[in-house]
């Protein structure tokens, strides 16, 4: 994402050279100066990768269809709520076509107090229906998809930096919106996190039970919150794990080859990656979140490089 002030922002594509390096970037306009969040999918069913990008200055999601040779067509913008941030892709109405979900920080409120989630249902030809709008709460910043109640329908989890506190002096939180399977969602249910400014969420099954779990990144500090799922669409209270400064992104993977999902967290302001190894045991019960990851993080220091 190439953000610009008083100029058009772009998205750059760097094609791999097959030797661990990349060719020179090729940039594409997205019709606004602040592209924020990309997602990749095949939106028109031609077998080529396409790109969707949230664009805050135009309150839209820009869709660039791939030509299959590493190049992309011009962006087509679809309206969402005000100040869209994180987006994701899923088939939320079970028609076999990928849809786009957007966390709209300010929603349709000029005072930016009532954020929304917008759903753009895909037509299967690379175009989208007008947005479906769902009230979400204060300042939604990112969204992820899973099936939290095991009904085969896509559900949403959303990061809320202020939780439900309009003064924004309390810890952040996450909201769960259960899907109806037709592209619509039930009202949000909120769960508090253990740190401030919850800005990112991801989903995994960390303890191997029937419920999908949530990891929330609290960027105004040095911690993340792990909230285990009950399997019925609700979450247990979260447990806090220490990371480096300003955890901004997380990746779930098996880093020590023991079969259990671990976490790697990018810590923006300490220029490091925190690795939390999974030490979970089966059937730990409701307090399991306190025992999922080792309390001693591995931290990999990566000093910035300038050229």
Short mmCIF file of C-alpha atoms in Angstrom, two decimals:
data_model
loop_
_atom_site.label_atom_id
_atom_site.label_comp_id
_atom_site.label_asym_id
_atom_site.label_seq_id
_atom_site.Cartn_x
_atom_site.Cartn_y
_atom_site.Cartn_z
CA UNK A 1 0.00 0.00 0.00
CA UNK A 2 1.42 3.35 -1.07
CA UNK A 3 -0.39 6.09 0.82
CA UNK A 4 -0.14 9.66 -0.37
CA UNK A 5 -1.20 13.04 0.92
CA UNK A 6 -2.74 15.33 -1.73
CA UNK A 7 -1.88 12.81 -4.41
CA UNK A 8 -3.28 9.53 -5.64
CA UNK A 9 -2.26 6.47 -3.68
CA UNK A 10 -1.36 3.27 -5.48
CA UNK A 11 -0.97 -0.44 -5.01
CA UNK A 12 2.36 -1.91 -6.06
CA UNK A 13 2.81 -5.46 -7.34
CA UNK A 14 6.28 -7.04 -7.08
CA UNK A 15 6.55 -10.24 -9.11
CA UNK A 16 8.97 -12.89 -7.88
CA UNK A 17 12.04 -13.56 -9.99
CA UNK A 18 12.20 -17.23 -9.02
CA UNK A 19 15.47 -16.80 -7.12
CA UNK A 20 14.20 -15.33 -3.86
CA UNK A 21 14.12 -11.79 -5.17
CA UNK A 22 11.55 -9.57 -6.84
CA UNK A 23 11.24 -7.56 -10.01
CA UNK A 24 10.73 -3.80 -9.93
CA UNK A 25 7.32 -2.78 -8.56
CA UNK A 26 4.48 -1.95 -10.92
CA UNK A 27 1.95 0.45 -9.41
CA UNK A 28 -1.80 0.74 -10.01
CA UNK A 29 -4.10 3.58 -9.01
CA UNK A 30 -6.97 2.71 -6.67
CA UNK A 31 -8.89 5.96 -7.11
CA UNK A 32 -7.93 7.57 -3.80
CA UNK A 33 -4.94 8.73 -1.82
CA UNK A 34 -5.12 6.29 1.10
CA UNK A 35 -5.32 2.60 0.18
CA UNK A 36 -5.24 0.71 3.49
CA UNK A 37 -5.81 -3.03 3.31
CA UNK A 38 -5.57 -5.55 0.44
CA UNK A 39 -7.12 -8.97 -0.03
CA UNK A 40 -6.56 -11.42 -2.89
CA UNK A 41 -9.19 -13.71 -4.43
CA UNK A 42 -10.54 -14.84 -7.80
CA UNK A 43 -13.58 -12.59 -8.01
CA UNK A 44 -14.59 -13.36 -11.61
CA UNK A 45 -13.90 -17.09 -11.69
CA UNK A 46 -11.30 -17.01 -14.48
CA UNK A 47 -8.57 -18.68 -12.43
CA UNK A 48 -6.54 -15.49 -12.12
CA UNK A 49 -5.77 -13.71 -8.86
CA UNK A 50 -7.62 -10.42 -8.38
CA UNK A 51 -7.07 -7.75 -5.72
CA UNK A 52 -9.48 -5.75 -3.56
CA UNK A 53 -8.24 -2.78 -1.53
CA UNK A 54 -9.97 -0.55 1.03
CA UNK A 55 -9.60 3.15 0.22
CA UNK A 56 -10.42 5.53 3.07
CA UNK A 57 -10.48 8.80 1.12
CA UNK A 58 -13.19 7.58 -1.23
CA UNK A 59 -15.06 5.40 1.29
CA UNK A 60 -14.81 2.51 -1.08
CA UNK A 61 -13.28 -0.84 -1.90
CA UNK A 62 -11.31 -0.83 -5.15
CA UNK A 63 -11.30 -4.08 -7.16
CA UNK A 64 -8.55 -4.74 -9.71
CA UNK A 65 -9.08 -7.83 -11.87
CA UNK A 66 -5.99 -9.81 -12.77
CA UNK A 67 -5.02 -10.57 -16.36
CA UNK A 68 -3.17 -13.74 -15.42
CA UNK A 69 0.23 -12.41 -16.47
CA UNK A 70 0.97 -10.41 -13.33
CA UNK A 71 -0.78 -7.30 -14.58
CA UNK A 72 -4.15 -5.90 -13.54
CA UNK A 73 -6.99 -3.98 -15.10
CA UNK A 74 -8.10 -0.55 -13.89
CA UNK A 75 -9.68 -0.28 -10.47
CA UNK A 76 -13.47 -0.28 -10.08
CA UNK A 77 -14.61 1.25 -6.79
CA UNK A 78 -17.60 0.07 -4.74
CA UNK A 79 -19.01 2.23 -1.96
CA UNK A 80 -18.83 1.14 1.67
CA UNK A 81 -19.07 3.06 4.95
CA UNK A 82 -16.93 6.01 5.91
CA UNK A 83 -13.21 5.39 6.53
CA UNK A 84 -13.00 1.69 5.64
CA UNK A 85 -10.06 -0.06 7.28
CA UNK A 86 -9.53 -3.82 7.33
CA UNK A 87 -11.26 -5.97 4.73
CA UNK A 88 -11.51 -9.70 4.19
CA UNK A 89 -13.02 -12.16 1.73
CA UNK A 90 -15.46 -15.03 2.26
CA UNK A 91 -18.55 -16.59 0.70
CA UNK A 92 -21.04 -15.24 3.23
CA UNK A 93 -24.22 -16.09 1.32
CA UNK A 94 -23.19 -19.61 0.28
CA UNK A 95 -23.60 -19.09 -3.46
CA UNK A 96 -20.06 -20.17 -4.30
CA UNK A 97 -18.95 -16.63 -5.18
CA UNK A 98 -16.43 -14.65 -3.12
CA UNK A 99 -17.77 -11.65 -1.23
CA UNK A 100 -15.93 -8.75 0.44
CA UNK A 101 -16.44 -7.64 4.05
CA UNK A 102 -15.25 -4.22 5.21
CA UNK A 103 -14.75 -2.79 8.72
CA UNK A 104 -15.89 0.83 8.35
CA UNK A 105 -14.36 2.88 11.16
CA UNK A 106 -16.89 5.73 11.00
CA UNK A 107 -19.80 3.94 9.35
CA UNK A 108 -22.45 6.42 8.26
CA UNK A 109 -21.97 8.71 11.26
CA UNK A 110 -20.40 12.12 10.53
CA UNK A 111 -19.24 12.17 14.16
CA UNK A 112 -17.49 8.81 13.69
CA UNK A 113 -19.15 7.16 16.70
CA UNK A 114 -21.19 4.44 15.03
CA UNK A 115 -19.03 2.19 12.91
CA UNK A 116 -20.42 -0.40 10.54
CA UNK A 117 -19.57 -3.58 8.72
CA UNK A 118 -20.26 -3.48 5.00
CA UNK A 119 -20.83 -6.62 2.94
CA UNK A 120 -20.33 -6.53 -0.83
CA UNK A 121 -21.90 -9.64 -2.31
CA UNK A 122 -20.03 -10.86 -5.35
CA UNK A 123 -21.87 -11.53 -8.60
CA UNK A 124 -19.20 -13.97 -9.77
CA UNK A 125 -18.14 -11.84 -12.73
CA UNK A 126 -15.83 -9.54 -10.80
CA UNK A 127 -18.54 -7.03 -9.90
CA UNK A 128 -20.47 -6.60 -6.66
CA UNK A 129 -23.93 -5.75 -5.40
CA UNK A 130 -24.48 -2.50 -3.45
CA UNK A 131 -23.36 -2.74 0.16
CA UNK A 132 -25.32 -4.40 2.91
CA UNK A 133 -24.81 -2.46 6.15
CA UNK A 134 -24.66 -3.77 9.71
CA UNK A 135 -24.18 -1.68 12.86
CA UNK A 136 -21.02 -2.73 14.68
CA UNK A 137 -19.96 -0.19 17.33
CA UNK A 138 -17.06 2.15 18.05
CA UNK A 139 -14.34 2.45 15.43
CA UNK A 140 -14.12 -1.07 13.91
CA UNK A 141 -10.63 -1.46 12.47
CA UNK A 142 -10.27 -5.01 11.17
CA UNK A 143 -12.39 -8.07 10.49
CA UNK A 144 -11.80 -11.81 10.18
CA UNK A 145 -14.07 -14.71 9.23
CA UNK A 146 -14.64 -18.09 10.83
CA UNK A 147 -17.48 -20.40 11.88
CA UNK A 148 -17.76 -19.77 15.60
CA UNK A 149 -20.99 -21.69 16.24
CA UNK A 150 -20.35 -24.65 13.90
CA UNK A 151 -23.46 -24.18 11.78
CA UNK A 152 -21.58 -24.10 8.48
CA UNK A 153 -22.17 -20.36 7.99
CA UNK A 154 -19.54 -17.63 7.94
CA UNK A 155 -19.35 -15.52 11.10
CA UNK A 156 -17.33 -12.36 11.74
CA UNK A 157 -15.00 -11.13 14.46
CA UNK A 158 -14.17 -7.43 14.51
CA UNK A 159 -11.50 -5.43 16.35
CA UNK A 160 -12.75 -2.45 18.37
CA UNK A 161 -9.95 -0.25 19.79
CA UNK A 162 -12.17 1.32 22.46
CA UNK A 163 -14.38 -1.67 23.18
CA UNK A 164 -17.78 -0.22 24.07
CA UNK A 165 -16.40 2.78 26.00
CA UNK A 166 -17.28 6.04 24.22
CA UNK A 167 -14.59 7.86 26.24
CA UNK A 168 -12.00 5.40 24.90
CA UNK A 169 -10.13 5.12 28.21
CA UNK A 170 -10.90 1.42 28.75
CA UNK A 171 -9.30 -1.64 27.15
CA UNK A 172 -10.37 -2.53 23.64
CA UNK A 173 -12.51 -5.43 22.63
CA UNK A 174 -13.76 -7.72 19.88
CA UNK A 175 -17.24 -8.12 18.47
CA UNK A 176 -18.77 -11.36 17.20
CA UNK A 177 -21.45 -11.23 14.51
CA UNK A 178 -23.00 -14.59 13.69
CA UNK A 179 -23.92 -15.17 10.07
CA UNK A 180 -27.36 -16.18 8.83
CA UNK A 181 -25.93 -17.81 5.70
CA UNK A 182 -27.63 -15.40 3.29
CA UNK A 183 -25.14 -12.54 3.53
CA UNK A 184 -26.77 -10.99 6.59
CA UNK A 185 -25.54 -11.05 10.18
CA UNK A 186 -27.00 -11.02 13.67
CA UNK A 187 -26.39 -8.09 16.04
CA UNK A 188 -22.88 -7.79 17.40
CA UNK A 189 -21.94 -9.29 20.79
CA UNK A 190 -18.94 -7.63 22.43
CA UNK A 191 -16.13 -9.16 24.47
CA UNK A 192 -13.50 -7.11 26.34
CA UNK A 193 -9.80 -7.53 25.65
CA UNK A 194 -6.92 -7.22 28.11
CA UNK A 195 -5.12 -4.26 26.55
CA UNK A 196 -5.76 -0.91 24.93
CA UNK A 197 -6.41 0.00 21.29
CA UNK A 198 -7.34 -3.42 19.92
CA UNK A 199 -6.69 -2.92 16.22
CA UNK A 200 -6.17 -6.36 14.64
CA UNK A 201 -7.78 -9.79 14.95
CA UNK A 202 -7.02 -13.25 13.65
CA UNK A 203 -8.62 -16.65 14.10
CA UNK A 204 -7.29 -20.14 14.81
CA UNK A 205 -7.97 -23.25 16.87
CA UNK A 206 -5.26 -22.97 19.49
CA UNK A 207 -6.32 -25.68 21.94
CA UNK A 208 -7.66 -28.32 19.56
CA UNK A 209 -11.24 -28.34 20.87
CA UNK A 210 -14.51 -27.77 19.00
CA UNK A 211 -14.41 -23.96 19.09
CA UNK A 212 -12.57 -21.46 16.92
CA UNK A 213 -10.45 -19.04 18.95
CA UNK A 214 -9.50 -15.37 18.52
CA UNK A 215 -6.21 -13.54 18.94
CA UNK A 216 -6.54 -9.77 19.30
CA UNK A 217 -3.62 -7.34 19.03
CA UNK A 218 -3.63 -4.39 21.43
CA UNK A 219 -1.44 -1.84 19.68
CA UNK A 220 -1.33 0.77 22.44
CA UNK A 221 1.00 -1.31 24.53
CA UNK A 222 2.88 -4.57 24.44
CA UNK A 223 0.33 -7.34 24.63
CA UNK A 224 -2.19 -9.51 22.83
CA UNK A 225 -5.41 -11.12 24.04
CA UNK A 226 -6.32 -14.75 23.35
CA UNK A 227 -10.05 -15.49 23.63
CA UNK A 228 -11.03 -19.14 23.36
CA UNK A 229 -14.26 -20.10 21.62
CA UNK A 230 -16.89 -22.27 23.25
CA UNK A 231 -18.08 -23.64 19.91
CA UNK A 232 -21.55 -22.11 20.29
CA UNK A 233 -20.69 -18.65 18.96
CA UNK A 234 -19.56 -17.23 22.31
CA UNK A 235 -16.07 -16.65 23.73
CA UNK A 236 -14.47 -17.28 27.11
CA UNK A 237 -12.85 -14.28 28.84
CA UNK A 238 -9.52 -13.38 27.29
CA UNK A 239 -6.03 -13.95 28.64
CA UNK A 240 -3.11 -11.58 28.21
CA UNK A 241 0.29 -12.40 26.66
CA UNK A 242 3.21 -9.99 26.54
CA UNK A 243 4.79 -9.04 23.20
CA UNK A 244 7.08 -6.25 22.05
CA UNK A 245 5.99 -2.66 21.55
CA UNK A 246 2.95 -2.01 19.36
CA UNK A 247 1.96 -5.48 18.09
CA UNK A 248 0.58 -4.70 14.66
CA UNK A 249 0.29 -8.02 12.79
CA UNK A 250 0.17 -11.73 13.62
CA UNK A 251 0.81 -14.93 11.72
CA UNK A 252 -0.34 -18.36 12.88
CA UNK A 253 1.91 -21.32 12.04
CA UNK A 254 3.70 -24.40 13.35
CA UNK A 255 7.14 -22.97 14.01
CA UNK A 256 8.63 -25.82 16.04
CA UNK A 257 6.99 -28.71 14.12
CA UNK A 258 5.07 -30.11 17.11
CA UNK A 259 1.71 -29.98 15.35
CA UNK A 260 0.31 -27.15 17.50
CA UNK A 261 -0.36 -23.66 16.09
CA UNK A 262 2.08 -21.01 17.33
CA UNK A 263 2.00 -17.24 16.96
CA UNK A 264 4.48 -14.81 15.42
CA UNK A 265 3.69 -11.16 16.15
CA UNK A 266 5.26 -8.19 14.41
CA UNK A 267 6.08 -5.52 17.00
CA UNK A 268 6.25 -2.24 15.15
CA UNK A 269 7.87 0.09 17.67
CA UNK A 270 10.46 -2.35 18.99
CA UNK A 271 11.44 -3.56 15.49
CA UNK A 272 11.15 -7.22 16.41
CA UNK A 273 9.04 -10.32 16.01
CA UNK A 274 7.65 -12.04 19.10
CA UNK A 275 7.20 -15.80 18.79
CA UNK A 276 4.81 -17.46 21.25
CA UNK A 277 5.04 -21.25 21.22
CA UNK A 278 1.92 -23.28 21.86
CA UNK A 279 2.15 -25.42 25.00
CA UNK A 280 -1.55 -26.37 25.22
CA UNK A 281 -2.74 -29.60 26.74
CA UNK A 282 -6.05 -31.23 25.79
CA UNK A 283 -9.18 -30.66 27.91
CA UNK A 284 -7.87 -27.78 29.98
CA UNK A 285 -11.35 -26.39 30.55
CA UNK A 286 -12.55 -22.76 30.60
CA UNK A 287 -9.27 -21.44 32.06
CA UNK A 288 -7.30 -22.88 29.15
CA UNK A 289 -6.38 -19.51 27.63
CA UNK A 290 -3.89 -19.00 30.44
CA UNK A 291 -2.02 -22.11 29.35
CA UNK A 292 -2.10 -22.00 25.55
CA UNK A 293 1.20 -20.23 24.90
CA UNK A 294 4.48 -20.13 26.74
CA UNK A 295 4.74 -17.12 29.06
CA UNK A 296 8.29 -16.59 27.81
CA UNK A 297 8.24 -15.16 24.32
CA UNK A 298 11.04 -15.59 21.83
CA UNK A 299 11.94 -12.24 20.33
CA UNK A 300 13.78 -11.85 17.08
CA UNK A 301 15.35 -8.42 16.72
CA UNK A 302 15.20 -6.93 13.26
CA UNK A 303 16.79 -3.47 13.15
CA UNK A 304 15.56 -1.20 10.38
CA UNK A 305 17.70 -1.04 7.26
CA UNK A 306 18.10 2.11 5.23
CA UNK A 307 19.28 2.39 1.67
#
